[in-house]
XYZ file of C-alpha atoms in Angstrom:
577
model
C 0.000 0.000 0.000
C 1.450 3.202 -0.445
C 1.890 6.364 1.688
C -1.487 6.781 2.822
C -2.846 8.282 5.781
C -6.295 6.499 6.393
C -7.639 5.020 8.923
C -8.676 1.380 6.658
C -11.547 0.284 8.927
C -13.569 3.831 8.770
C -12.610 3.572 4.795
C -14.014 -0.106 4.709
C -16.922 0.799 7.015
C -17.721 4.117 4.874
C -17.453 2.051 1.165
C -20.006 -0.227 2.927
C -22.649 1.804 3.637
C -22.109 3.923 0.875
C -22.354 1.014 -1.561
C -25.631 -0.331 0.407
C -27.428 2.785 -0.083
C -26.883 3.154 -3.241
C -28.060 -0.655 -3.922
C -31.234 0.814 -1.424
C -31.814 3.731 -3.960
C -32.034 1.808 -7.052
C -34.317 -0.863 -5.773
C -37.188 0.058 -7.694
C -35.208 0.483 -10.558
C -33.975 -3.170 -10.335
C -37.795 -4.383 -10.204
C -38.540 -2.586 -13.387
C -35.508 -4.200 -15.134
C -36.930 -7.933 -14.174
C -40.177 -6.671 -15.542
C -38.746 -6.131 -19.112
C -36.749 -9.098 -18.992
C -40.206 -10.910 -18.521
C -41.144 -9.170 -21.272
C -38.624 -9.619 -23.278
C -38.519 -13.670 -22.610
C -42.419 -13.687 -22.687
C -42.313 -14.969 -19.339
C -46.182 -14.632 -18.654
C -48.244 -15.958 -15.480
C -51.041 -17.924 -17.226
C -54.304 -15.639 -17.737
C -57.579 -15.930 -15.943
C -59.822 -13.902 -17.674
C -61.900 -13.848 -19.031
C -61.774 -17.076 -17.858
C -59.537 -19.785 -16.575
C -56.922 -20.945 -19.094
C -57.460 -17.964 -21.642
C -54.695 -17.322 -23.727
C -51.995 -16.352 -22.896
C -49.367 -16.393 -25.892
C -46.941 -13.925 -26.075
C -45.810 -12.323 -29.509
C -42.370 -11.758 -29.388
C -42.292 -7.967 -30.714
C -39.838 -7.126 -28.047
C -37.601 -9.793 -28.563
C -37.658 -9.663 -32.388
C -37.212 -6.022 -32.808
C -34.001 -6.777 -30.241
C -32.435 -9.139 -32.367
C -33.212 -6.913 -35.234
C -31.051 -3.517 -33.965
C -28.737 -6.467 -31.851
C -27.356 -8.058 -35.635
C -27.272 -4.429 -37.228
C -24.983 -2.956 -34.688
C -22.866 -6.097 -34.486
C -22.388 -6.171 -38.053
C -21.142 -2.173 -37.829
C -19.008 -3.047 -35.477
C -17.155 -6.112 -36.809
C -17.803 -6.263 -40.389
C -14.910 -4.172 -41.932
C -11.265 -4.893 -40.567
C -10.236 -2.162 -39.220
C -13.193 -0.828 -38.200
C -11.072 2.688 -36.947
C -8.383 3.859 -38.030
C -5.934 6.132 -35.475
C -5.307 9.774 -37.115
C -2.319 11.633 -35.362
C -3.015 15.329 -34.351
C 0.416 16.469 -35.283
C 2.177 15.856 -38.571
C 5.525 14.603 -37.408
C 3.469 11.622 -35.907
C 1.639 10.680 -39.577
C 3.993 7.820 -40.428
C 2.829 6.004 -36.848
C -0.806 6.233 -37.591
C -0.895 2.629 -39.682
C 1.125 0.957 -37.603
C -0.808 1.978 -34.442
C -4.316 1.336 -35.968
C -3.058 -2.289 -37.660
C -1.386 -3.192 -33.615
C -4.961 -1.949 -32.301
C -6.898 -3.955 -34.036
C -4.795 -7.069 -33.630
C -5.285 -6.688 -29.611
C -8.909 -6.257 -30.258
C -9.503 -9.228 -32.622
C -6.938 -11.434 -31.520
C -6.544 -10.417 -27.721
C -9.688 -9.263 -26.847
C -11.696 -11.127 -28.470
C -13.860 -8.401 -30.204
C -16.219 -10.527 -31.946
C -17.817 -11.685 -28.342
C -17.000 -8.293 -26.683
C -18.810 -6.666 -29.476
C -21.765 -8.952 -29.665
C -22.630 -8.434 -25.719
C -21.875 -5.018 -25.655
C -25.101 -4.479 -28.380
C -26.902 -7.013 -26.206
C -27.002 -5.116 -23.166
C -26.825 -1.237 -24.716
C -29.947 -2.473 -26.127
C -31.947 -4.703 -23.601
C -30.776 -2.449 -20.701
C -30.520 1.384 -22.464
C -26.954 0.877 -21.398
C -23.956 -0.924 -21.290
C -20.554 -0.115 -19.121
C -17.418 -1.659 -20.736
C -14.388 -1.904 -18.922
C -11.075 -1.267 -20.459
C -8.023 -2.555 -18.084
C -4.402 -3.383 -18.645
C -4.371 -7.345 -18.395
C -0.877 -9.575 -17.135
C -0.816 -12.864 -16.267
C 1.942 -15.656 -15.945
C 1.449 -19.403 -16.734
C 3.514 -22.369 -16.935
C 2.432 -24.712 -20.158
C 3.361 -27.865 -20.818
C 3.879 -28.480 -25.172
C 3.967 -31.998 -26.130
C 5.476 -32.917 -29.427
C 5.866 -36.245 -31.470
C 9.303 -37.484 -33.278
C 10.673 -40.383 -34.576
C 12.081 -42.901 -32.362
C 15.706 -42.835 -33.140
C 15.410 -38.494 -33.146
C 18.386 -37.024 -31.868
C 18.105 -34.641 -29.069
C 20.024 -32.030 -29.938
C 18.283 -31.699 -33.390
C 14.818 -32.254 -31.924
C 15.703 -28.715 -29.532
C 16.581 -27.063 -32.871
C 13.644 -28.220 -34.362
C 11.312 -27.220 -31.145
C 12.568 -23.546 -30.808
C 12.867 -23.040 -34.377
C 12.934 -18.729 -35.157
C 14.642 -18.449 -31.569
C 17.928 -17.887 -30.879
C 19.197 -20.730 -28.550
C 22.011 -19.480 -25.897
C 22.378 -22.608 -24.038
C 21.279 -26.251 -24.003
C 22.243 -27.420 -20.311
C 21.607 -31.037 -19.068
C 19.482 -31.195 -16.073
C 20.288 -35.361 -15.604
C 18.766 -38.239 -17.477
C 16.835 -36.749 -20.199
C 15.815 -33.669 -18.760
C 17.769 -30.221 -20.565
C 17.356 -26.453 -19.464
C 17.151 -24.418 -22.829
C 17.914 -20.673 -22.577
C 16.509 -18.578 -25.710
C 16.399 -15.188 -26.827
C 12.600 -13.691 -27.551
C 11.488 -10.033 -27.495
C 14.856 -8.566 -26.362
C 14.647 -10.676 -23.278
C 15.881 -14.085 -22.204
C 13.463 -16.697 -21.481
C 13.942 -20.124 -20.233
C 12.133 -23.464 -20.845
C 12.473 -27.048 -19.452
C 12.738 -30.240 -22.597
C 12.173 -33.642 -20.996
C 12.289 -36.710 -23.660
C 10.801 -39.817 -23.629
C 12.177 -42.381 -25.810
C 9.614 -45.330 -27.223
C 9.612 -48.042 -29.555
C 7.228 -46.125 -32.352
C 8.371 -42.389 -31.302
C 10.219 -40.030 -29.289
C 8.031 -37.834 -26.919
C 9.130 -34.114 -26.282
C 7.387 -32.572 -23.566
C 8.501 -28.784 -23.345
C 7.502 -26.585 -19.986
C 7.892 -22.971 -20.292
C 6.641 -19.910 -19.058
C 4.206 -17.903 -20.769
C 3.367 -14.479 -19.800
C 0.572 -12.782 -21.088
C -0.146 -8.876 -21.191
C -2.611 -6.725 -23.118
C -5.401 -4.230 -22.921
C -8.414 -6.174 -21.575
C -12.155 -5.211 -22.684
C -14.804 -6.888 -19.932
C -18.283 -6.278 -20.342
C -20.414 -6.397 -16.582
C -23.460 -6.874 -16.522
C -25.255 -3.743 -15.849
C -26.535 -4.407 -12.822
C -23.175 -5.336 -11.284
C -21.949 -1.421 -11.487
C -23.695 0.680 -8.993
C -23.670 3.917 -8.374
C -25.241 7.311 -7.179
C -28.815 6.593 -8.868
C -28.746 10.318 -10.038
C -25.051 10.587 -11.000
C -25.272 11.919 -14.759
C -21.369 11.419 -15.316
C -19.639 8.230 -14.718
C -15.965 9.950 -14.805
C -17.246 12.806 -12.086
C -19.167 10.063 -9.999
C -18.752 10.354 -5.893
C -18.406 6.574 -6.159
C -18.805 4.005 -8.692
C -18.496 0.157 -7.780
C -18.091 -3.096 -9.879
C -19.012 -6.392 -8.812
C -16.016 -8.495 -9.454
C -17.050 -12.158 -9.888
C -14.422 -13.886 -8.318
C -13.273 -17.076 -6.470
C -11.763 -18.082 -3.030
C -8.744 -19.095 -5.548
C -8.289 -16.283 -7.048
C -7.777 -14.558 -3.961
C -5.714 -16.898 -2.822
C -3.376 -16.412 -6.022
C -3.901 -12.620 -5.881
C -2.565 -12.337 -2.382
C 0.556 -14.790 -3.516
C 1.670 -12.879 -6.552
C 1.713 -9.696 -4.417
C -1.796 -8.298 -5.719
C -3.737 -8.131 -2.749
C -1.439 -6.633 0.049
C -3.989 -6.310 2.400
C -4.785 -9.757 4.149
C -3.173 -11.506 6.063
C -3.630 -15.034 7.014
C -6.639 -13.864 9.900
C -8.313 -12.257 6.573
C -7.779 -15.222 4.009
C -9.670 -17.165 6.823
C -12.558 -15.235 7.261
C -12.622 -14.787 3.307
C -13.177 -18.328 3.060
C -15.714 -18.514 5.893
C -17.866 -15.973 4.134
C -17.526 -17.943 0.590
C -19.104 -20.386 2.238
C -21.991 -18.897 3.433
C -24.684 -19.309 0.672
C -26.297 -16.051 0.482
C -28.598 -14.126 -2.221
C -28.318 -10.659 -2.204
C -31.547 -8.523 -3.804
C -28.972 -7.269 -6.389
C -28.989 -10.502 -7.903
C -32.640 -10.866 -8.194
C -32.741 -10.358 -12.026
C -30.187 -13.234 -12.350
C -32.044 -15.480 -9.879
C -35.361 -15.035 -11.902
C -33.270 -16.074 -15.201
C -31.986 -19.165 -13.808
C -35.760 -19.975 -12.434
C -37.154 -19.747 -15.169
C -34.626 -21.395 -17.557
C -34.829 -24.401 -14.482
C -31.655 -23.424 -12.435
C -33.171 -22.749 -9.357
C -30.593 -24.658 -7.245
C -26.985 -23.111 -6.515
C -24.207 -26.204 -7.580
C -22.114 -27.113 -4.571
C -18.309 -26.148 -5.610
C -15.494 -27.365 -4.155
C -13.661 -24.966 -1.354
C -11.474 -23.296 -4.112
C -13.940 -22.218 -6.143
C -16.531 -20.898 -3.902
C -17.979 -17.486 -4.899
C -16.291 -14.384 -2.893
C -18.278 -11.244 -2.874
C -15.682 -9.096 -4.439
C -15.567 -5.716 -5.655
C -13.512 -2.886 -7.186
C -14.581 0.567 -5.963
C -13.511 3.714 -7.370
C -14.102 6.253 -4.866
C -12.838 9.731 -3.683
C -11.506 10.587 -0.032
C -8.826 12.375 1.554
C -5.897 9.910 1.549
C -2.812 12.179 2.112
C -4.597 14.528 4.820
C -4.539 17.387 3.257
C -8.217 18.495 3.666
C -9.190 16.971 -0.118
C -10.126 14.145 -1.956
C -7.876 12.156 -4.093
C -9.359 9.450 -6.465
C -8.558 6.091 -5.525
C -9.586 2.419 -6.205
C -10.170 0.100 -3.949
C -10.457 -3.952 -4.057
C -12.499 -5.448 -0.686
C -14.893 -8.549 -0.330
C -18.460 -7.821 1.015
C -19.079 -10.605 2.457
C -16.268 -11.422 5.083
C -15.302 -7.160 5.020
C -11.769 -7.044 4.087
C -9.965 -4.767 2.316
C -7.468 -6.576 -0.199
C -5.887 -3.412 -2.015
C -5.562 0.010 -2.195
C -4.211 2.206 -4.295
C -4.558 5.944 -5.771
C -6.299 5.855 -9.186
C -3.136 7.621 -11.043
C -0.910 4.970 -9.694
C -2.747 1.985 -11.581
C -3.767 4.411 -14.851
C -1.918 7.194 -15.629
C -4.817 9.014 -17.518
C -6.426 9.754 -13.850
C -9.139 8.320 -15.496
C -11.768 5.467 -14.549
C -11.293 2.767 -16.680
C -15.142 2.297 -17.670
C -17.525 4.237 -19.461
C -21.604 4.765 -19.963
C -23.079 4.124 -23.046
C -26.757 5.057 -23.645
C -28.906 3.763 -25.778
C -31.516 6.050 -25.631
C -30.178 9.171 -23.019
C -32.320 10.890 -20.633
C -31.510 14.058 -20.127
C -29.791 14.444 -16.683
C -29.460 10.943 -15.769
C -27.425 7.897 -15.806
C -29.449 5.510 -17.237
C -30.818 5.415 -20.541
C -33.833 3.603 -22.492
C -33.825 0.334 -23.747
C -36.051 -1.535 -26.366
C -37.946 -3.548 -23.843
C -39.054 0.055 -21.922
C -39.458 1.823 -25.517
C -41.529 -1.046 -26.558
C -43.748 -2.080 -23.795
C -46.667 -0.207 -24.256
C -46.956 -1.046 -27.881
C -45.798 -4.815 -26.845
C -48.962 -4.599 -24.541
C -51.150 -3.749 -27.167
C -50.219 -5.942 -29.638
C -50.559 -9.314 -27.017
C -53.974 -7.502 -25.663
C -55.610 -7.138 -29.699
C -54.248 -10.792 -30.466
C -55.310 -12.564 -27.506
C -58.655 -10.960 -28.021
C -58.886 -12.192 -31.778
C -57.923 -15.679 -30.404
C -60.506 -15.819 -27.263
C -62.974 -14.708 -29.951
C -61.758 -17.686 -32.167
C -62.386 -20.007 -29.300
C -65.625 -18.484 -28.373
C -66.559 -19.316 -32.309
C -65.374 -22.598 -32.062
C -67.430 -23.298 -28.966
C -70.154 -20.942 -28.500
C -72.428 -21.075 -25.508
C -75.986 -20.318 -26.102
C -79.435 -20.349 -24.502
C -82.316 -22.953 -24.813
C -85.902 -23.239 -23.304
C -86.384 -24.695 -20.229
C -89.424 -26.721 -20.659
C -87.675 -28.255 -24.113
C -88.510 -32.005 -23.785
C -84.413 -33.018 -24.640
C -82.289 -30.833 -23.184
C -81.609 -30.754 -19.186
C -80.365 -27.747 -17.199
C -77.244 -28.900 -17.076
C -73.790 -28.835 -20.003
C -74.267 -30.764 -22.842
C -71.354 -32.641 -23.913
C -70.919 -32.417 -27.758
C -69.006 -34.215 -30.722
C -68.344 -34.418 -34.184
C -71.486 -35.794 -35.838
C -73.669 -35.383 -32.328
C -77.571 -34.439 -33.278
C -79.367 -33.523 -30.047
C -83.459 -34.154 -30.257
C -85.734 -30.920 -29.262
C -88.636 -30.191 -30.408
C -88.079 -27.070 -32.347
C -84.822 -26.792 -32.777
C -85.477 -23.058 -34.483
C -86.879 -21.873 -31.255
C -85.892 -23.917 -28.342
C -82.098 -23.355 -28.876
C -80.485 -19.835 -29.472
C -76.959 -19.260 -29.990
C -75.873 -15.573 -30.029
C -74.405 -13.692 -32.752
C -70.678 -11.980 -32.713
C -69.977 -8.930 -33.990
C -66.651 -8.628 -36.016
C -66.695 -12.328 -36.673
C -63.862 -12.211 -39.808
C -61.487 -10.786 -37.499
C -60.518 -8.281 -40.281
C -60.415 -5.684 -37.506
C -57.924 -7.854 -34.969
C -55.571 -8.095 -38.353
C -55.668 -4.457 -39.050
C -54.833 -3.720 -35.623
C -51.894 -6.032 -35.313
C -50.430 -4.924 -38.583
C -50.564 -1.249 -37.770
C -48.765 -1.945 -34.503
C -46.037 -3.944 -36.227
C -45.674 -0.747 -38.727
C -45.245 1.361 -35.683
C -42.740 -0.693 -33.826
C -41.010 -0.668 -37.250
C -40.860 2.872 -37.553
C -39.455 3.902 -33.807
C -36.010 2.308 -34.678
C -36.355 2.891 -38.706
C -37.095 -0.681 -40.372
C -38.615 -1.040 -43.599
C -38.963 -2.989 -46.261
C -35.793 -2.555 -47.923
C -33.930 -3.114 -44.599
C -36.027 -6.300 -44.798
C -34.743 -7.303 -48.199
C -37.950 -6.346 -49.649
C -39.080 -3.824 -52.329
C -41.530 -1.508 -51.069
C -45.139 -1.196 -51.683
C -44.817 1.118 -54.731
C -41.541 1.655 -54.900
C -39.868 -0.488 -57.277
C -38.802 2.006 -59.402
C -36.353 3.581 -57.211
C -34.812 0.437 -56.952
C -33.922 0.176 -60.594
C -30.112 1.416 -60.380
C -27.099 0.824 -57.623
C -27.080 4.583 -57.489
C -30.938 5.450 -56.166
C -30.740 1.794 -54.213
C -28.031 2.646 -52.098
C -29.317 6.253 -52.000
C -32.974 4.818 -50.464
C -30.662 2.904 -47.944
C -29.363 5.564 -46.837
C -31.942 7.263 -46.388
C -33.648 4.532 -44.518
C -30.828 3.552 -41.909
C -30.943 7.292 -40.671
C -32.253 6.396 -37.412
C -30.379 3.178 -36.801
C -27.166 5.057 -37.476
C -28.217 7.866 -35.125
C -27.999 4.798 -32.499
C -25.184 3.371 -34.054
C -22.642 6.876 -33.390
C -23.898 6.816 -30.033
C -22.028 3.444 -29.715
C -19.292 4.833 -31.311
C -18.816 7.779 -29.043
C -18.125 5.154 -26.206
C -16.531 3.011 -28.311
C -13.930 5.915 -29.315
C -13.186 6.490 -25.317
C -12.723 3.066 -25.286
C -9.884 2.850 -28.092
C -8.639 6.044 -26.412
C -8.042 4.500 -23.033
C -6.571 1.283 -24.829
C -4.397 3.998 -26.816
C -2.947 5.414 -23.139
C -2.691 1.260 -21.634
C -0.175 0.893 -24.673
C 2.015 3.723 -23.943
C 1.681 3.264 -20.021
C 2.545 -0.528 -20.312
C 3.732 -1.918 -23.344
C 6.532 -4.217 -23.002
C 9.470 -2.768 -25.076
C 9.107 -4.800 -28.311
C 5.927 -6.275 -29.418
C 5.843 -8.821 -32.641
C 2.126 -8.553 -34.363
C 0.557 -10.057 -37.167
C -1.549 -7.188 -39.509
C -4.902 -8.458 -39.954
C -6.686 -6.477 -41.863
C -5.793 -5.667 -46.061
C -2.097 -5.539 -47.252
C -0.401 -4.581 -50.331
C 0.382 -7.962 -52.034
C 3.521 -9.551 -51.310
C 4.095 -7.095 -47.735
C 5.585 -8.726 -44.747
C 2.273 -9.130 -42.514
C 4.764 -9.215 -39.296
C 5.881 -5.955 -37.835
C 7.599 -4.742 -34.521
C 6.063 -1.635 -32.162
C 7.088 -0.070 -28.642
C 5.421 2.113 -26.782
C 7.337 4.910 -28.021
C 5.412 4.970 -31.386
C 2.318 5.399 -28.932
C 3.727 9.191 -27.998
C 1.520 11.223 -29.516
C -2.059 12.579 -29.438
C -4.396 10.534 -31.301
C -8.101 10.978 -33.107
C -9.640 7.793 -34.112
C -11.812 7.782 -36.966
C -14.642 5.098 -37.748
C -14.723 3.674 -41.091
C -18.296 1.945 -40.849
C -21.642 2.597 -40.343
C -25.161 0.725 -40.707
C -24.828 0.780 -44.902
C -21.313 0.772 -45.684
C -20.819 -2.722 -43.574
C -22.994 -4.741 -45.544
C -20.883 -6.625 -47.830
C -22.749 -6.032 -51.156
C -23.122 -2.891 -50.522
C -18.434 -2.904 -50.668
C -18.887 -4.425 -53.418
C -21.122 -2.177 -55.445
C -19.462 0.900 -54.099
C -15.972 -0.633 -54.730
């Protein structure tokens, strides 16, 4: 921990409540959000009116119209390679602005997995009205064990050629029998790796243990509900307090506090961690994730071994007078809930340099002055509501047609006051069947007006995030004639992705503070020589391997995006190339 004067129990004590209240103040908020996602699953009680075992079939608008904007903005975002491209603000910089965006995009497709990052980032922006991605410097050490296959009467020596072919070997050094210590040369640095043989009839086993250290910028994507906040905070950078639920195990603790990570516990505290880890508990945050493992049949927790028991952790970024000075310094802070330790502390600048939390907002649809945005499920649940009422009407009415109830005359010789049980081919003796029987006549019996109704809705749920026919693959109504050339087809695109796009650069504003912090990661803690492979188009017969440092990162960048909703689809390249 570094030169801090606070007083860690009142700090612990203080996150606490602070955190709790905060959980209090957004309780109602947390209902409504398991209220869409009913919606948006059609998860329905079954209907008792107008009477038992009515319908009760949900139409998916909500879901559909989801997976409609979902597959838009995912294809935006990872159709074209690179989808940015990194413009330097100065012109003594312009020959590092390929080489920057072609390293960039190799973290984020082959580092970061993009693809998945991408595809749940549109997920929640648009089921929850917003999404916060984290952007974090990632390091890890492993040992890995290669195994490779030679023939039997392979000779050593050769086989270690053969294994750390492109390396530069500096020493082979027995370690007895047919163990060998191989020193190599990678990255400027000297790395180390342990070749044990073992010699068979057929073949000649290799079994090579090394150490591999990853480190990269990491993109995470919470789920929204795990960052909590001031409910009326309107920026997530000038926040009091913002905290992230880290999903974590008793062994990751336990490897955190080896390695050095978490300073703060000692033995007493790794105890008590693991006391609380036990302790099945189920907090009302995680209410919205308890009512989706209900009702996909998960409604028991799985017993995990002592290891891998959940710990309650979280990351808080908060602001409080750590130097005594009389003001507040940002810092961020790692404790567990449930047992109440702290594990780390540090000032904010210390981990990133930028000063800067590294998470944003991004709102699908923004209200003004607040935090949390609009999603399709709330934009769509009156209309959603509408839709189910008209249809379930038309369908009642369908079984009311198909089984009508009637009236009949008492004193009618055949029929007794009581249900008559009916079949195909039945004939039931009165006698006068035109007068003693009566069944009553329906209004609106074609249903014409239920299928108006249902189609106009569907137009207007169409029209709030701009889908039409041609975004359909359809020609519209009328208007095949402006689909006669490339020029006026791509033109009526255009014009009909206005809206989507509108959603689509508000994605892109958070995306660009995203590639922005990854930007400042690189030149904070890039090791001193990276090899990458370029990923995206290259002149034809260009060497796709190239070298960076974080010096080429020392300048002031502008990233540009080279998509939106019209330009990814791949026909439309094609036409316009």
């Amino acid at each position: 921990m570094p030169n801090m004067k606070l007083d860690k129990k009142k700090l612990l004590r203080q996150m606490l409540d602070d955190l709790q209240s905060d959980l209090d103040a957004r309780e109602q908020w947390m209902l409504k959000r398991k209220y869409w996602d009913s919606k948006f699953h059609g998860w329905f009680q079954k209907e008792d009116f107008p009477w038992p075992g009515a319908t009760s079939i949900n139409l998916p608008m909500i879901m559909t119209q989801s997976i409609r904007l979902q597959a838009i903005m995912h294809n935006a975002l990872t159709g074209i390679i690179p989808f940015f491209n990194v413009k330097a603000l100065h012109k003594a910089y312009v020959d590092s602005e390929e080489l920057v965006t072609d390293h960039m995009t190799y973290q984020h497709i082959q580092e970061m997995e993009w693809e998945r990052c991408a595809d749940e980032m549109a997920w929640r922006w648009i089921r929850d009205g917003n999404v916060f991605p984290v952007m974090s410097w990632f390091k890890q050490s492993r040992k890995l064990w290669d195994v490779h296959f030679f023939p039997p009467d392979a000779v050593p020596d050769e086989v270690v050629q053969k294994l750390f072919k492109g390396k530069t070997i500096i020493s082979v050094k027995p370690q007895g029998g047919t163990t060998f210590e191989v020193i190599y040369s990678q990255d400027e640095g000297e790395r180390k790796a342990i070749v044990d043989f073992t010699p068979g009839e057929k073949e000649l086993q290799a079994r090579v243990r090394h150490d591999k250290t990853e480190e990269h910028p990491l993109l995470t994507v919470p789920a929204t509900e795990d960052i909590v906040m001031p409910f009326h905070a309107t920026d997530i950078q000038k926040a009091s307090r913002v905290a992230q639920r880290l999903w974590l195990t008793v062994d990751d603790i336990v490897r955190g506090r080896k390695a050095g990570y978490y300073d703060e516990i000692d033995d007493e505290d790794m105890k008590a961690i693991k006391a609380a880890a036990k302790v099945e508990r189920t907090r009302p945050e995680d209410s919205r994730k308890v009512q989706d493992d209900e009702n996909q049949g998960l409604s028991k927790r799985q017993e995990e071994v002592e290891s891998f028991k959940p710990v309650d952790a979280h990351v808080y970024y908060y602001r409080a007078d750590a130097d005594g000075d009389g003001l507040d310094e940002d810092l961020i802070v790692w404790f567990d809930r449930g047992s109440e330790r702290l594990l780390r502390v540090r000032y904010l600048g210390e981990v990133y340099r930028t000063g800067h939390r590294p998470l944003t907002n991004i709102t699908f649809m923004p209200e003004p002055g607040r935090m949390y945005g609009m999603g399709i499920p709330e934009m769509f649940e009156s209309l959603s509501d509408t839709l189910n009422l008209i249809h379930k009407q038309g369908l009642d009415a369908g079984t009311i047609a198909n089984g009508p109830f009637g009236f009949y005359r008492p004193s009618a010789s055949a029929l007794k006051p009581e249900t008559i049980r009916y079949e195909l081919g039945t004939l039931i003796p009165v006698d006068n069947p035109r007068e003693d029987v009566y069944f009553p006549q329906f209004g609106n019996a074609s249903q014409g007006w239920t299928f108006n109704e249902l189609h106009y809705l569907e137009d207007w749920g169409n029209r709030i995030i701009g889908q039409g026919a041609v975004q359909f693959g359809q020609v519209p109504q009328g208007g095949a004639a402006a689909l006669r050339t490339a020029k006026f087809g791509l033109a009526l695109m255009a014009q009909g992705e206005v809206i989507t796009n509108s959603f689509l650069r508000r994605m892109q504003r958070g995306i660009e503070w995203l590639l922005r912090y990854q930007f400042e990661l690189n030149k904070q803690y890039l090791p001193p020589k990276v090899t990458f492979r370029t990923l995206g188009d290259m002149e034809p017969g260009a060497n796709p391997f190239r070298e960076i440092s974080r010096e080429h990162y020392d300048f002031d960048p502008r990233f540009i995006f080279s998509a939106n909703t019209v330009s990814s689809n791949p026909e439309v390249r094609r036409q316009t190339s």
